[in-house]
């Protein structure tokens, strides 16, 4: 994972044709995350996993609900929403998941992510009862992710909106061992490169559904960087 630069995120609640799925899986990206906020069902997750498994790509489930945890993924990412006002999204959901599944958990496959949701209009922002942190809050969360919680990943989540590259740069300067993931509004090569200058890994989601050709180009853009 330390070598990764680019990930595509597929939403199990959205339709994708076989042709476009093949483009994603054969794009040269480092991995595919299955994850979303609304209407994530076990059927939807299993179905997408089955389709992705036709290819040799590394496949990750980002868990957003206990009802849609499927076996068979290479890795499981579990978000902890650091800027949520509700303890539920930072502690209680994870606690419940561990209480229920810890006998089955293989720690080589599981990675907790320190999530910071930075787009007030994103569904995930409202869903997790998050507040809008200022830049100082965000860098302090990144610092906490690494030094307090020892999380492998800090994820700046702008979902649906292109973020602030300057803030990405500031956050990166707080981190040494924790990887910086960035997701949100990356639709083209120049945005991909601008963010990749500071983030360890960029995640492209919505672009897959709006302009697949441009989305595919973001892979090479950051791989050659
Ligand atoms: C969403 O961070 C990802 O969880 C990617 O965001 O859909 O805006 O590309 P976009």
Short mmCIF file of C-alpha atoms and ligand atoms in Angstrom, two decimals:
data_model
loop_
_atom_site.label_atom_id
_atom_site.label_comp_id
_atom_site.label_asym_id
_atom_site.label_seq_id
_atom_site.Cartn_x
_atom_site.Cartn_y
_atom_site.Cartn_z
CA UNK A 1 0.00 0.00 0.00
CA UNK A 2 2.96 2.29 0.57
CA UNK A 3 3.58 2.22 -3.16
CA UNK A 4 0.04 3.08 -4.17
CA UNK A 5 -0.72 6.32 -6.00
CA UNK A 6 -4.18 5.97 -7.47
CA UNK A 7 -7.43 4.25 -6.54
CA UNK A 8 -10.82 4.18 -8.22
CA UNK A 9 -13.87 4.15 -5.96
CA UNK A 10 -16.97 2.39 -7.26
CA UNK A 11 -20.35 2.99 -5.68
CA UNK A 12 -22.35 -0.26 -5.36
CA UNK A 13 -25.56 1.76 -5.61
CA UNK A 14 -24.66 3.10 -9.08
CA UNK A 15 -24.93 1.36 -12.42
CA UNK A 16 -21.79 0.67 -14.40
CA UNK A 17 -21.61 -1.13 -17.73
CA UNK A 18 -19.30 -4.10 -18.27
CA UNK A 19 -17.34 -2.03 -20.74
CA UNK A 20 -16.70 0.80 -18.29
CA UNK A 21 -15.94 -1.61 -15.46
CA UNK A 22 -13.34 -3.26 -17.65
CA UNK A 23 -11.80 0.14 -18.42
CA UNK A 24 -11.54 0.84 -14.67
CA UNK A 25 -10.11 -2.55 -13.74
CA UNK A 26 -7.61 -2.60 -16.60
CA UNK A 27 -6.60 1.03 -16.25
CA UNK A 28 -3.41 0.36 -14.30
CA UNK A 29 -4.85 1.86 -11.10
CA UNK A 30 -3.47 0.37 -7.89
CA UNK A 31 -6.79 -0.79 -6.45
CA UNK A 32 -10.53 -0.45 -6.59
CA UNK A 33 -12.56 0.53 -3.51
CA UNK A 34 -16.20 -0.48 -3.28
CA UNK A 35 -17.94 2.08 -1.14
CA UNK A 36 -20.73 4.61 -0.92
CA UNK A 37 -23.09 6.36 1.45
CA UNK A 38 -26.67 5.80 0.29
CA UNK A 39 -28.43 2.55 -0.62
CA UNK A 40 -25.43 0.36 0.02
CA UNK A 41 -26.81 -3.19 0.26
CA UNK A 42 -25.19 -6.58 0.69
CA UNK A 43 -26.57 -7.64 -2.70
CA UNK A 44 -25.15 -4.56 -4.38
CA UNK A 45 -21.74 -5.09 -2.78
CA UNK A 46 -21.59 -8.83 -3.59
CA UNK A 47 -22.70 -8.27 -7.13
CA UNK A 48 -20.04 -5.64 -7.80
CA UNK A 49 -17.35 -7.77 -6.13
CA UNK A 50 -18.24 -10.69 -8.38
CA UNK A 51 -17.95 -8.53 -11.47
CA UNK A 52 -14.63 -6.98 -10.34
CA UNK A 53 -13.22 -10.45 -9.62
CA UNK A 54 -13.08 -11.16 -13.34
CA UNK A 55 -9.99 -8.97 -13.29
CA UNK A 56 -6.79 -9.28 -11.27
CA UNK A 57 -7.15 -5.86 -9.62
CA UNK A 58 -6.83 -5.49 -5.81
CA UNK A 59 -10.29 -4.97 -4.39
CA UNK A 60 -11.15 -3.18 -1.14
CA UNK A 61 -14.43 -2.84 0.72
CA UNK A 62 -14.85 0.47 2.51
CA UNK A 63 -17.36 -0.32 5.20
CA UNK A 64 -20.14 2.20 5.66
CA UNK A 65 -22.82 -0.03 7.13
CA UNK A 66 -22.77 -3.22 9.17
CA UNK A 67 -25.49 -4.63 6.89
CA UNK A 68 -23.24 -4.78 3.85
CA UNK A 69 -20.06 -6.51 4.97
CA UNK A 70 -19.19 -9.20 2.44
CA UNK A 71 -16.37 -11.74 2.55
CA UNK A 72 -13.93 -12.11 -0.31
CA UNK A 73 -12.30 -8.70 -0.56
CA UNK A 74 -8.52 -8.29 -0.43
CA UNK A 75 -8.74 -5.51 2.13
CA UNK A 76 -11.30 -3.85 4.36
CA UNK A 77 -11.10 -0.15 5.11
CA UNK A 78 -12.99 1.13 8.13
CA UNK A 79 -13.49 4.88 8.36
CA UNK A 80 -13.40 6.74 11.66
CA UNK A 81 -14.91 10.16 11.03
CA UNK A 82 -12.72 12.48 13.06
CA UNK A 83 -14.78 15.63 12.44
CA UNK A 84 -18.12 14.02 13.27
CA UNK A 85 -19.93 15.58 16.21
CA UNK A 86 -21.34 12.18 17.07
CA UNK A 87 -19.23 9.60 18.88
CA UNK A 88 -21.12 6.99 16.88
CA UNK A 89 -19.05 7.60 13.72
CA UNK A 90 -15.69 7.78 15.43
CA UNK A 91 -16.05 5.04 18.02
CA UNK A 92 -19.38 3.27 18.42
CA UNK A 93 -19.82 1.77 14.95
CA UNK A 94 -16.28 0.44 15.00
CA UNK A 95 -16.84 -0.88 18.52
CA UNK A 96 -19.98 -2.72 17.44
CA UNK A 97 -18.23 -4.15 14.39
CA UNK A 98 -15.36 -5.45 16.51
CA UNK A 99 -17.72 -6.81 19.16
CA UNK A 100 -19.59 -8.77 16.53
CA UNK A 101 -16.85 -9.83 14.13
CA UNK A 102 -13.54 -9.88 15.96
CA UNK A 103 -13.18 -13.67 15.77
CA UNK A 104 -13.34 -13.38 12.00
CA UNK A 105 -11.12 -10.35 11.63
CA UNK A 106 -7.80 -10.82 9.92
CA UNK A 107 -5.68 -7.84 10.82
CA UNK A 108 -3.51 -8.19 7.74
CA UNK A 109 -6.57 -7.21 5.69
CA UNK A 110 -8.06 -4.48 7.85
CA UNK A 111 -7.09 -0.82 7.84
CA UNK A 112 -8.73 1.93 9.85
CA UNK A 113 -8.85 5.33 8.17
CA UNK A 114 -8.93 8.67 9.94
CA UNK A 115 -11.57 10.42 7.86
CA UNK A 116 -12.04 14.16 7.66
CA UNK A 117 -15.09 15.15 5.60
CA UNK A 118 -14.52 18.58 4.08
CA UNK A 119 -17.48 19.14 1.77
CA UNK A 120 -20.54 20.40 3.61
CA UNK A 121 -22.74 19.40 0.69
CA UNK A 122 -21.58 15.80 0.61
CA UNK A 123 -24.12 13.20 1.69
CA UNK A 124 -21.53 11.66 3.99
CA UNK A 125 -21.05 15.01 5.76
CA UNK A 126 -24.70 15.24 6.84
CA UNK A 127 -25.06 11.50 7.32
CA UNK A 128 -22.23 11.45 9.87
CA UNK A 129 -23.28 14.69 11.56
CA UNK A 130 -19.95 16.31 10.78
CA UNK A 131 -18.92 19.90 11.37
CA UNK A 132 -16.85 22.04 9.02
CA UNK A 133 -13.34 22.18 10.43
CA UNK A 134 -11.02 25.12 9.72
CA UNK A 135 -7.54 24.51 8.34
CA UNK A 136 -6.01 24.37 11.81
CA UNK A 137 -8.55 21.76 12.86
CA UNK A 138 -7.76 19.63 9.82
CA UNK A 139 -3.99 19.66 10.34
CA UNK A 140 -4.54 18.86 14.04
CA UNK A 141 -6.75 15.90 13.07
CA UNK A 142 -4.01 14.66 10.75
CA UNK A 143 -1.50 14.97 13.57
CA UNK A 144 -3.84 13.06 15.89
CA UNK A 145 -4.43 10.36 13.28
CA UNK A 146 -0.72 9.67 13.24
CA UNK A 147 0.42 10.36 16.78
CA UNK A 148 -2.63 9.58 18.91
CA UNK A 149 -4.46 6.87 16.97
CA UNK A 150 -1.51 5.54 14.93
CA UNK A 151 -3.77 5.12 11.93
CA UNK A 152 -2.26 3.92 8.66
CA UNK A 153 -4.38 6.34 6.60
CA UNK A 154 -5.63 9.92 6.92
CA UNK A 155 -8.33 10.57 4.32
CA UNK A 156 -9.25 14.10 3.21
CA UNK A 157 -12.75 13.50 1.87
CA UNK A 158 -14.15 16.26 -0.37
CA UNK A 159 -16.51 13.81 -2.10
CA UNK A 160 -18.11 15.57 -5.08
CA UNK A 161 -16.07 18.77 -4.78
CA UNK A 162 -12.53 19.65 -5.76
CA UNK A 163 -10.65 20.57 -2.61
CA UNK A 164 -7.95 22.98 -1.59
CA UNK A 165 -4.48 21.87 -2.75
CA UNK A 166 -2.83 24.28 -0.27
CA UNK A 167 -4.54 22.52 2.61
CA UNK A 168 -3.53 19.14 1.20
CA UNK A 169 0.05 20.41 1.24
CA UNK A 170 -0.25 21.57 4.86
CA UNK A 171 -1.76 18.27 5.93
CA UNK A 172 0.98 16.31 4.19
CA UNK A 173 3.59 18.25 6.13
CA UNK A 174 2.05 16.95 9.39
CA UNK A 175 2.41 13.33 8.37
CA UNK A 176 5.37 11.01 8.35
CA UNK A 177 4.20 7.42 8.58
CA UNK A 178 0.43 7.84 8.12
CA UNK A 179 -0.48 7.86 4.43
CA UNK A 180 -2.44 10.80 3.04
CA UNK A 181 -5.41 9.80 0.90
CA UNK A 182 -7.35 12.49 -0.96
CA UNK A 183 -10.72 12.03 -2.63
CA UNK A 184 -13.07 14.56 -4.14
CA UNK A 185 -13.87 16.18 -7.46
CA UNK A 186 -10.88 14.92 -9.42
CA UNK A 187 -12.12 14.90 -12.98
CA UNK A 188 -9.07 15.49 -15.11
CA UNK A 189 -5.33 15.13 -15.48
CA UNK A 190 -4.35 18.54 -14.16
CA UNK A 191 -6.42 18.18 -10.99
CA UNK A 192 -5.02 14.70 -10.45
CA UNK A 193 -1.46 16.00 -10.74
CA UNK A 194 -2.08 19.05 -8.59
CA UNK A 195 -3.33 16.95 -5.69
CA UNK A 196 -0.85 14.11 -6.19
CA UNK A 197 1.94 16.60 -5.69
CA UNK A 198 1.10 16.38 -1.97
CA UNK A 199 -1.20 13.43 -1.36
CA UNK A 200 0.20 9.90 -1.32
CA UNK A 201 -2.88 8.44 -2.98
CA UNK A 202 -5.68 10.08 -4.96
CA UNK A 203 -9.13 8.51 -5.15
CA UNK A 204 -11.34 9.08 -8.17
CA UNK A 205 -15.02 8.22 -7.80
CA UNK A 206 -17.71 10.25 -9.47
CA UNK A 207 -15.63 10.89 -12.61
CA UNK A 208 -16.05 7.22 -13.50
CA UNK A 209 -19.77 7.85 -13.92
CA UNK A 210 -19.62 11.30 -15.52
CA UNK A 211 -16.65 11.12 -17.90
CA UNK A 212 -14.95 7.74 -17.98
CA UNK A 213 -12.36 8.73 -20.60
CA UNK A 214 -11.04 11.61 -18.49
CA UNK A 215 -11.21 9.51 -15.33
CA UNK A 216 -9.05 6.80 -16.90
CA UNK A 217 -6.45 9.40 -17.87
CA UNK A 218 -5.94 10.35 -14.22
CA UNK A 219 -4.21 7.00 -13.64
CA UNK A 220 -1.36 7.60 -16.05
CA UNK A 221 -1.21 11.24 -14.99
CA UNK A 222 -0.17 10.32 -11.46
CA UNK A 223 1.72 7.14 -12.24
CA UNK A 224 4.12 9.00 -14.49
CA UNK A 225 4.43 11.80 -12.03
C1 LIG B 1 -15.59 9.64 -2.58
O1 LIG B 1 -13.38 10.36 -2.09
C2 LIG B 1 -14.17 9.73 -3.04
O2 LIG B 1 -15.66 8.91 -1.39
C3 LIG B 1 -14.00 10.30 -4.42
O3 LIG B 1 -14.69 11.51 -4.56
O4 LIG B 1 -16.56 10.95 -6.09
O5 LIG B 1 -15.76 13.32 -5.88
O6 LIG B 1 -14.35 11.61 -7.02
P1 LIG B 1 -15.38 11.87 -5.97
#
